[in-house]
C-alpha atoms as an extended CHARMM CRD file, in Angstrom:
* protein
*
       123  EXT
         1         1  UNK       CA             74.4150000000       29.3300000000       81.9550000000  PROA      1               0.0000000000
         2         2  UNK       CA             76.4040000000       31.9280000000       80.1550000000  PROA      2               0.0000000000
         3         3  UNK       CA             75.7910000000       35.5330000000       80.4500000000  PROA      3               0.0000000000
         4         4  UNK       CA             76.5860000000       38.0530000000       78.3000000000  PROA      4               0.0000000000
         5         5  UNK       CA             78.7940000000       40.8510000000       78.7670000000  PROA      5               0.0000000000
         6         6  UNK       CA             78.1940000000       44.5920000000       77.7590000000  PROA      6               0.0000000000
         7         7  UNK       CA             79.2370000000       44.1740000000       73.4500000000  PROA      7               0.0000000000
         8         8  UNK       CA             78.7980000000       40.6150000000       72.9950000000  PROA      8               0.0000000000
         9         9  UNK       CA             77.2920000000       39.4740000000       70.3340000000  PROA      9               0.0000000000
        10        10  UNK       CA             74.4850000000       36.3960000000       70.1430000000  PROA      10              0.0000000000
        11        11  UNK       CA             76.0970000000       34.2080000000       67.0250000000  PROA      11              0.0000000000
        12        12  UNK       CA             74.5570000000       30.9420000000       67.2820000000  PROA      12              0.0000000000
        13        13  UNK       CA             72.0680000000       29.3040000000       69.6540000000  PROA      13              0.0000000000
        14        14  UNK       CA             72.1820000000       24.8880000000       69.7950000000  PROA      14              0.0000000000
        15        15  UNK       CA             68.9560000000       23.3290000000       70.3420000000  PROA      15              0.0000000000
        16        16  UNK       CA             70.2670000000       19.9850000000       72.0700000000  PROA      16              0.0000000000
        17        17  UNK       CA             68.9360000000       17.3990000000       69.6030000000  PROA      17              0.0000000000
        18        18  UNK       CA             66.6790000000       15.3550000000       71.3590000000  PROA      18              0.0000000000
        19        19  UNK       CA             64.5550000000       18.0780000000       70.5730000000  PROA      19              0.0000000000
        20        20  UNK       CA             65.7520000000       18.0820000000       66.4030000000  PROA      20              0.0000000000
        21        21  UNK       CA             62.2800000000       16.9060000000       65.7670000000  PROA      21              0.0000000000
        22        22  UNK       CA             59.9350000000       18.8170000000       67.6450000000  PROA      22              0.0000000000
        23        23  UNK       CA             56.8490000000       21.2790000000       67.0710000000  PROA      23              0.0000000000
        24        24  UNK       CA             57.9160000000       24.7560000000       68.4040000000  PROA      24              0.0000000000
        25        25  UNK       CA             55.1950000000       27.5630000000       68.5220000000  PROA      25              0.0000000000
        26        26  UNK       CA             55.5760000000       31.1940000000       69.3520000000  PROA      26              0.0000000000
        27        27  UNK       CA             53.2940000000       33.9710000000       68.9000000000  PROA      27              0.0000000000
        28        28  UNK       CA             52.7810000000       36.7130000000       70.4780000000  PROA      28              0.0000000000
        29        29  UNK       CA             50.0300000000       39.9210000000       70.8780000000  PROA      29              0.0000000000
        30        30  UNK       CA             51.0060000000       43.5410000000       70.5380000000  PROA      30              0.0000000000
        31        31  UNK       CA             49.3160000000       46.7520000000       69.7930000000  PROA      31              0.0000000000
        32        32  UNK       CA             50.8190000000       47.8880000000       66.6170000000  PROA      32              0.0000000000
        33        33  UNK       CA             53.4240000000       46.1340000000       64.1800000000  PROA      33              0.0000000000
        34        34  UNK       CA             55.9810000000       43.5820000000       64.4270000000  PROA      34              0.0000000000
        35        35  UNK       CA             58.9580000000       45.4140000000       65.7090000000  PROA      35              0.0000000000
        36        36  UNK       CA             56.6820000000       46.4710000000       69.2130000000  PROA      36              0.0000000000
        37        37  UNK       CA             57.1120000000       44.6070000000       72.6230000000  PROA      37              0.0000000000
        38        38  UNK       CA             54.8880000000       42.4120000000       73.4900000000  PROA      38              0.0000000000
        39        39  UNK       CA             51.5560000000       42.8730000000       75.0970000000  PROA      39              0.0000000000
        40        40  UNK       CA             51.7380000000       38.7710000000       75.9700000000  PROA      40              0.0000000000
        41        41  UNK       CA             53.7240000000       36.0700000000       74.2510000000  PROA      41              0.0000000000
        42        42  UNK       CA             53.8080000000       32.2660000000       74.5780000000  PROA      42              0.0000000000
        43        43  UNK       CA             57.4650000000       29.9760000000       73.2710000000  PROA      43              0.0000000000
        44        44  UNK       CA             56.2760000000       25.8280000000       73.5370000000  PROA      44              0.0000000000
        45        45  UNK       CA             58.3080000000       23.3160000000       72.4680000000  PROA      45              0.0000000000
        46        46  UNK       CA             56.2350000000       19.4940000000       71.9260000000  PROA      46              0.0000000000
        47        47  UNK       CA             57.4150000000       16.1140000000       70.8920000000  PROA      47              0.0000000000
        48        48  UNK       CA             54.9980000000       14.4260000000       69.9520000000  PROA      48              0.0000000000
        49        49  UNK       CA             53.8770000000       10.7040000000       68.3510000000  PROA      49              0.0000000000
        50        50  UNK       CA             50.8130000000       10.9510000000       66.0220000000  PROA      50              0.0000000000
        51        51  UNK       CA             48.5380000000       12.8840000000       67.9350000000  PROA      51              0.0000000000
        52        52  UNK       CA             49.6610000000       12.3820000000       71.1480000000  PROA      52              0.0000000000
        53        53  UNK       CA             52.4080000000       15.0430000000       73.2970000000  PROA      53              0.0000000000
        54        54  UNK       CA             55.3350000000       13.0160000000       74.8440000000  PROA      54              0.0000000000
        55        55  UNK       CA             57.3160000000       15.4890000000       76.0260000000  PROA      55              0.0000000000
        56        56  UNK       CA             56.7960000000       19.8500000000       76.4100000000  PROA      56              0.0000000000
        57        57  UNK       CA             57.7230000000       23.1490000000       77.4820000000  PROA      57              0.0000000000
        58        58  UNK       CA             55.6590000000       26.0590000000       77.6790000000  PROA      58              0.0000000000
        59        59  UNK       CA             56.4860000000       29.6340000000       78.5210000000  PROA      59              0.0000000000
        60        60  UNK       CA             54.5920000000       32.7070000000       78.6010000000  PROA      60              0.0000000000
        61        61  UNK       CA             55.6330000000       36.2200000000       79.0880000000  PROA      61              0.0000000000
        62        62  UNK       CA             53.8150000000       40.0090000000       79.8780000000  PROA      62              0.0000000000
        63        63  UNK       CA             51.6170000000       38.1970000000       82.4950000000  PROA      63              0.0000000000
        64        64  UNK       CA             53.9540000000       38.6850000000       84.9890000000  PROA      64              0.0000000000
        65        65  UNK       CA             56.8570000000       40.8570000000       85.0040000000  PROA      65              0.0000000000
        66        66  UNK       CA             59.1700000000       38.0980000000       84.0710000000  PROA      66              0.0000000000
        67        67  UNK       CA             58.7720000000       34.9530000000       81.7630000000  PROA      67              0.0000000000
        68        68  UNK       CA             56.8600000000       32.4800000000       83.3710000000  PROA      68              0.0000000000
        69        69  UNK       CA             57.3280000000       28.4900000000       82.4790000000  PROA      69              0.0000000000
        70        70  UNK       CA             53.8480000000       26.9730000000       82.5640000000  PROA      70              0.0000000000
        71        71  UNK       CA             55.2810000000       23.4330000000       84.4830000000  PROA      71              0.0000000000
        72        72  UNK       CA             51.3560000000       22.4350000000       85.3830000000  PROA      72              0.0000000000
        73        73  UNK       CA             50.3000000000       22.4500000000       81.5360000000  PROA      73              0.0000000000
        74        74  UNK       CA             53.1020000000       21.0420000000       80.6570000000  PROA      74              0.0000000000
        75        75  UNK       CA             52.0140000000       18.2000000000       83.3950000000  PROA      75              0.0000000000
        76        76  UNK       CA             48.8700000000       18.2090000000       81.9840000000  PROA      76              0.0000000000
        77        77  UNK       CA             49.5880000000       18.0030000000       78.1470000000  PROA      77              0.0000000000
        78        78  UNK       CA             52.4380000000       15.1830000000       78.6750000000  PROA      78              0.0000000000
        79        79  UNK       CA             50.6300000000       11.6810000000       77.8650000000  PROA      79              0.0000000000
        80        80  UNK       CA             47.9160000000       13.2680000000       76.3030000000  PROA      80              0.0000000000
        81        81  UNK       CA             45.8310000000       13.2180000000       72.9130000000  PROA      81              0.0000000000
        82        82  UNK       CA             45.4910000000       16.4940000000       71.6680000000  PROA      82              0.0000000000
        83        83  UNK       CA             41.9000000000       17.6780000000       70.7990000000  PROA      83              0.0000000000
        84        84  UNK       CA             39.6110000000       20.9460000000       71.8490000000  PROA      84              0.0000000000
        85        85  UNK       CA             38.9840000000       20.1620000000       75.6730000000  PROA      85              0.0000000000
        86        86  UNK       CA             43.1100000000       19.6270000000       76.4980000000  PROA      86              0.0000000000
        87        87  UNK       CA             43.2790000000       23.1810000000       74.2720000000  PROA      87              0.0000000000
        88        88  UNK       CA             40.7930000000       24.9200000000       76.7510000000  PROA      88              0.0000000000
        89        89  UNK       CA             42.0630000000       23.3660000000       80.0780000000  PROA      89              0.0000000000
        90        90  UNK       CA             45.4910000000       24.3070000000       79.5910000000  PROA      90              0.0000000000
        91        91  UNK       CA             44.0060000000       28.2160000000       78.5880000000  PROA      91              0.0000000000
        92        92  UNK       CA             42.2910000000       27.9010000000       81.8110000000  PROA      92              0.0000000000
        93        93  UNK       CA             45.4720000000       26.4610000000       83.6810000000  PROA      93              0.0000000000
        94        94  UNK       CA             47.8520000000       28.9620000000       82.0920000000  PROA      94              0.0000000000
        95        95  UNK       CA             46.0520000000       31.8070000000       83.9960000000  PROA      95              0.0000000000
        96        96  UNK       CA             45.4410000000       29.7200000000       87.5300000000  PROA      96              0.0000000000
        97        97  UNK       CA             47.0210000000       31.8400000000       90.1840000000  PROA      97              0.0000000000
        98        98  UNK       CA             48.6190000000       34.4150000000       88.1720000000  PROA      98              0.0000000000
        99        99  UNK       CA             48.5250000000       37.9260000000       89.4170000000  PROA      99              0.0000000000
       100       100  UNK       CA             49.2050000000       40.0130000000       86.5660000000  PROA      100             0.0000000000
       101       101  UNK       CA             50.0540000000       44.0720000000       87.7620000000  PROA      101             0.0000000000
       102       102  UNK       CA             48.1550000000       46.3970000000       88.2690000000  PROA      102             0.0000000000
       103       103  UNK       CA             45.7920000000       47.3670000000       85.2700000000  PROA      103             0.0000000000
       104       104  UNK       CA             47.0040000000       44.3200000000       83.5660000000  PROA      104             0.0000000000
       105       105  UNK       CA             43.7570000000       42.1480000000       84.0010000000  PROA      105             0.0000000000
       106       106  UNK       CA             43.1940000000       42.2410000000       80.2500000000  PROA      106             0.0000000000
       107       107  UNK       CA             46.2840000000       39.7440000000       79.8940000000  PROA      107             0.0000000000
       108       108  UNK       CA             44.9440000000       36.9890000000       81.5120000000  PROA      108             0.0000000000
       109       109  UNK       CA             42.4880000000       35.9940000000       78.5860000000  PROA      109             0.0000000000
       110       110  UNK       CA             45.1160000000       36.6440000000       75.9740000000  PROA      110             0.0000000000
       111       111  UNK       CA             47.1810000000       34.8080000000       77.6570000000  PROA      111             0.0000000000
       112       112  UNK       CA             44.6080000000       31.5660000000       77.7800000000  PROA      112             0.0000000000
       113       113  UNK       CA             44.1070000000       32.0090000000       73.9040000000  PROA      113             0.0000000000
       114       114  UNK       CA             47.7320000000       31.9630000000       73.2590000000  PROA      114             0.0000000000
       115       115  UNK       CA             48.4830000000       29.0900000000       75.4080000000  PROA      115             0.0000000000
       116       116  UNK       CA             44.7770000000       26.8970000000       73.4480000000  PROA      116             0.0000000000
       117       117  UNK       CA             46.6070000000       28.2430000000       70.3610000000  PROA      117             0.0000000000
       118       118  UNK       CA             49.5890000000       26.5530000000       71.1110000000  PROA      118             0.0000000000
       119       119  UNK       CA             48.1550000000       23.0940000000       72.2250000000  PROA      119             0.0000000000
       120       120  UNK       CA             45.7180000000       23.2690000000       69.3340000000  PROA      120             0.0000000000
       121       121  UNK       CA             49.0220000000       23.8640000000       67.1890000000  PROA      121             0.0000000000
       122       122  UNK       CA             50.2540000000       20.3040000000       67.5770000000  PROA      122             0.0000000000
       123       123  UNK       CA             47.3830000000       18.6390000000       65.8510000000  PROA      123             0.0000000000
């Protein structure tokens, strides 16, 4: 991993290209325009054939006070067919154990939606 140092600048980013042909999603919620941090966000990446996910990654971010990588949806969504009930199981999965900060309750269903919107995204 390469880190950054204090005036660096970000010029190009590779996405290794076994991944050239994926579906990539990211959305995010916020309270007022574009430019504003995130309330809660979601980045997947799926490969898919037809309807079916072979391969993803899913990460979230404002449940917790660091990005989070989802690696039990992406268990369950790997193999499967997409259609409404994998959608709503990974929502529900997404939010399984998570203890978002104090006050931060509210998170948890956005969070859900993002993560059905995501799935739901691929068909």
């Amino acid at each position: 991993m390469t880190v950054l140092e204090a005036g660096d600048l970000l010029t190009q980013i590779d996405i290794p290209s076994e991944w050239a042909n994926a579906h990539f999603y990211y959305e995010k919620i916020r309270d007022r325009g574009s430019w504003d941090f995130q309330l809660v966000s979601v980045a997947a990446a799926f490969k898919t054939s037809g309807n079916t996910i072979e391969d993803a990654r899913i990460a979230v971010n404002g449940i917790a006070p660091f990005p989070v990588r989802l690696d039990a949806v992406e268990r369950l969504v790997i193999g499967a067919a997409v259609d409404e009930a994998l959608a709503v199981e990974a929502g529900e999965i997404a939010i399984d154990g998570s203890r978002p900060l104090k006050h931060n309750e509210y998170k948890q269903p956005m969070t859900s939606n993002l993560v059905r919107r995501a799935v739901r995204s691929v068909a």
